[in-house]
JSON list of C-alpha atoms in Angstrom, two decimals:
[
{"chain": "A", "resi": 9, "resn": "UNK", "atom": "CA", "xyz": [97.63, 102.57, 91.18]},
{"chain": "A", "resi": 10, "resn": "UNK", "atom": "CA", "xyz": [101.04, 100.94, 91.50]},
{"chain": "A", "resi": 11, "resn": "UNK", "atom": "CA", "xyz": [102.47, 104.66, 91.29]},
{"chain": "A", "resi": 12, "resn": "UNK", "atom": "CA", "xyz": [100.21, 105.50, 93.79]},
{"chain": "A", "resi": 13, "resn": "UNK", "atom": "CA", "xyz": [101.54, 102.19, 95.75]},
{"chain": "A", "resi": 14, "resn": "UNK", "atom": "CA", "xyz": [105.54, 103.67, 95.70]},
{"chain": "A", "resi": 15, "resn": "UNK", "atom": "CA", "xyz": [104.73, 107.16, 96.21]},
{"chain": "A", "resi": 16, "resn": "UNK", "atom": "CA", "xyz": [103.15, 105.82, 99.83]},
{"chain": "A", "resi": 17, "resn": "UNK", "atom": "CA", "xyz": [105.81, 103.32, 100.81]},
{"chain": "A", "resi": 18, "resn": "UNK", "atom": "CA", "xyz": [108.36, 106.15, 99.99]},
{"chain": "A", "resi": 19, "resn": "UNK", "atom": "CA", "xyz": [106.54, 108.07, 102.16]},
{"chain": "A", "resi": 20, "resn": "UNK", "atom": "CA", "xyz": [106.70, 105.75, 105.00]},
{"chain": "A", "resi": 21, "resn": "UNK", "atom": "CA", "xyz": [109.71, 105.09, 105.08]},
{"chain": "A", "resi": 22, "resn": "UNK", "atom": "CA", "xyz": [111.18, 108.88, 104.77]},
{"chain": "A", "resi": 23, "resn": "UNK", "atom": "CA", "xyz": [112.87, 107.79, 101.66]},
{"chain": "A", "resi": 24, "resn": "UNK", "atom": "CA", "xyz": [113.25, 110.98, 99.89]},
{"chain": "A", "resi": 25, "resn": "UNK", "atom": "CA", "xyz": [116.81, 110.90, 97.81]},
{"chain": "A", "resi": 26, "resn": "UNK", "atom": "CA", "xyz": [115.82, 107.76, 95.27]},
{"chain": "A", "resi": 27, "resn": "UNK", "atom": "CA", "xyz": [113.75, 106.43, 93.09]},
{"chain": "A", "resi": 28, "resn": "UNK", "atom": "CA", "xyz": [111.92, 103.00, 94.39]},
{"chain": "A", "resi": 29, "resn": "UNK", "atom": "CA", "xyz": [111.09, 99.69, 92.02]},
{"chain": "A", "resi": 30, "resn": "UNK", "atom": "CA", "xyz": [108.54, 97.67, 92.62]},
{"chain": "A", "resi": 31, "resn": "UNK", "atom": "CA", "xyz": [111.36, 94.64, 91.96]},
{"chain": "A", "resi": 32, "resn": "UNK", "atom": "CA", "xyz": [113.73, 96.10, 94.27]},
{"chain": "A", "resi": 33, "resn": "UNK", "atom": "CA", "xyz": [114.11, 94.00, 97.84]},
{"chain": "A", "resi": 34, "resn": "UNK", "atom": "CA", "xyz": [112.66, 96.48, 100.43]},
{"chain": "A", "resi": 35, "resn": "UNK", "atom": "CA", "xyz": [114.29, 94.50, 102.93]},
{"chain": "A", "resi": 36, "resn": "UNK", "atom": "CA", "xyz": [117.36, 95.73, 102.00]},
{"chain": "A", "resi": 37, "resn": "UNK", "atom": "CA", "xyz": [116.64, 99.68, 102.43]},
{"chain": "A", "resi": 38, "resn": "UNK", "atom": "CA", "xyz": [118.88, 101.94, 104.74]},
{"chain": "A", "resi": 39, "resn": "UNK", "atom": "CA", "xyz": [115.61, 103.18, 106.38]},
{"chain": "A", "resi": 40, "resn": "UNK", "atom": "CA", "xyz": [114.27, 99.70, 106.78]},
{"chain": "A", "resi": 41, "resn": "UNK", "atom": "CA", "xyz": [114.02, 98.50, 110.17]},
{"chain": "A", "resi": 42, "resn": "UNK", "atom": "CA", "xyz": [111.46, 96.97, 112.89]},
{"chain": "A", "resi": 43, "resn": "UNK", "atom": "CA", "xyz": [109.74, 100.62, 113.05]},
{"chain": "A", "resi": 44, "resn": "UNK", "atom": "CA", "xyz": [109.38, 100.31, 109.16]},
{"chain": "A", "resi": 45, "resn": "UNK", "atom": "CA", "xyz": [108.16, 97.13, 109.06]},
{"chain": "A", "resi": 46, "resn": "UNK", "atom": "CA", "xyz": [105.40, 97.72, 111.09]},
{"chain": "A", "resi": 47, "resn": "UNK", "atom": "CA", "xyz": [104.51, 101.13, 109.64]},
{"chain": "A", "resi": 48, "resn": "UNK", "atom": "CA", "xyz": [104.47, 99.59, 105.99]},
{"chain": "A", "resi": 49, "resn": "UNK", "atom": "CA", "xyz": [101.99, 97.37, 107.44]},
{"chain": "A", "resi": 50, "resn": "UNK", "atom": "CA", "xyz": [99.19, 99.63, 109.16]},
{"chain": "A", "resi": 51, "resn": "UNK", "atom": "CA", "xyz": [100.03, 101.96, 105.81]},
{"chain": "A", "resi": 52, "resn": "UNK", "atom": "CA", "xyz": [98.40, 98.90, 103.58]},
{"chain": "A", "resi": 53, "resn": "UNK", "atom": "CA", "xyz": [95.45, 98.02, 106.55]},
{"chain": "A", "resi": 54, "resn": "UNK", "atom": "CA", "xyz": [94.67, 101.90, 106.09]},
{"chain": "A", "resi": 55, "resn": "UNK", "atom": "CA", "xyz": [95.22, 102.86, 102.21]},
{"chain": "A", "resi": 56, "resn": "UNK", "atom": "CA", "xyz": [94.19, 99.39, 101.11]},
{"chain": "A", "resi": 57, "resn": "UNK", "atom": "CA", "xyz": [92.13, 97.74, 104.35]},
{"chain": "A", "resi": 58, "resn": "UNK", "atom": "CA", "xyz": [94.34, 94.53, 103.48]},
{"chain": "A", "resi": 59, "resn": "UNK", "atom": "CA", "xyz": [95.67, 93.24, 106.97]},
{"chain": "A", "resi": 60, "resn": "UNK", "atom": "CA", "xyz": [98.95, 91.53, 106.28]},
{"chain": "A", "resi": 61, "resn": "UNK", "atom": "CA", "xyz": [100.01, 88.87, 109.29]},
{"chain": "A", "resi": 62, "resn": "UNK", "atom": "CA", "xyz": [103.65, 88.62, 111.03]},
{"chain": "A", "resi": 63, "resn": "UNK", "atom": "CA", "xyz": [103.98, 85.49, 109.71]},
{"chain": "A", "resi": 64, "resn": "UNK", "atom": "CA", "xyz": [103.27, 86.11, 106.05]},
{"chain": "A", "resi": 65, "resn": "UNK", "atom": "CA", "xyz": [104.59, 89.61, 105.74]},
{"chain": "A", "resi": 66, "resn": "UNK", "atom": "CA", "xyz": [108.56, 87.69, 106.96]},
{"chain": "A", "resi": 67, "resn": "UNK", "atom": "CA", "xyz": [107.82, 85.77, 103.74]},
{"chain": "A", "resi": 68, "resn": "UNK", "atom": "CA", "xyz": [107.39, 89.02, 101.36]},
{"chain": "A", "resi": 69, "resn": "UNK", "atom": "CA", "xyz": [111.06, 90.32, 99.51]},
{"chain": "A", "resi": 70, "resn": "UNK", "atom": "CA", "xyz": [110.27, 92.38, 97.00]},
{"chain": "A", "resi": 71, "resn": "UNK", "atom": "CA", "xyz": [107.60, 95.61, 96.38]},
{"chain": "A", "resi": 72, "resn": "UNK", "atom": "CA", "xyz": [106.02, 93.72, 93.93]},
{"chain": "A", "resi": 73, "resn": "UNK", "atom": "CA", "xyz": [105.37, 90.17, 96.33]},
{"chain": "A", "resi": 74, "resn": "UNK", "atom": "CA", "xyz": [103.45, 93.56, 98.20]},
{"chain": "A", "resi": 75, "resn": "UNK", "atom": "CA", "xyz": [101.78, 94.97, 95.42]},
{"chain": "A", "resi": 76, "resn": "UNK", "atom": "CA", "xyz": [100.31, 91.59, 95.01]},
{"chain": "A", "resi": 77, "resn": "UNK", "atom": "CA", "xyz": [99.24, 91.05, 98.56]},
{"chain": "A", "resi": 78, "resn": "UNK", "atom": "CA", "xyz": [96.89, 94.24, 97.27]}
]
């Protein structure tokens, strides 16, 4: 599941030349940026129906603080 998790948030983002951890600060990503954030967030409304809010999401660092919002 968490495999399943990376593979789509790799996806998303276009990131196609690394490996991704869930402890690694997605923030921090090349190919993050305002387009990401919201596409990382319809991504977990559809794959997971979770809706993440603006306000909470700013609060999430890491893959894993996402894999827990799932």
């Amino acid at each position: 599941m968490k495999e399943n998790f990376l593979k789509l948030f790799k996806e998303t983002l276009d990131i196609e030349d690394r490996e991704i951890n869930l402890s690694d600060d997605f923030r921090s990503y090349d190919e993050w940026d305002s387009i990401g954030n919201l596409s990382i967030i319809a991504m977990i409304d559809e794959e997971y129906g979770i809706v993440i809010e603006g306000p909470h999401f700013k609060n999430l660092k890491t893959l894993q603080d996402l894999w827990d919002e799932i």
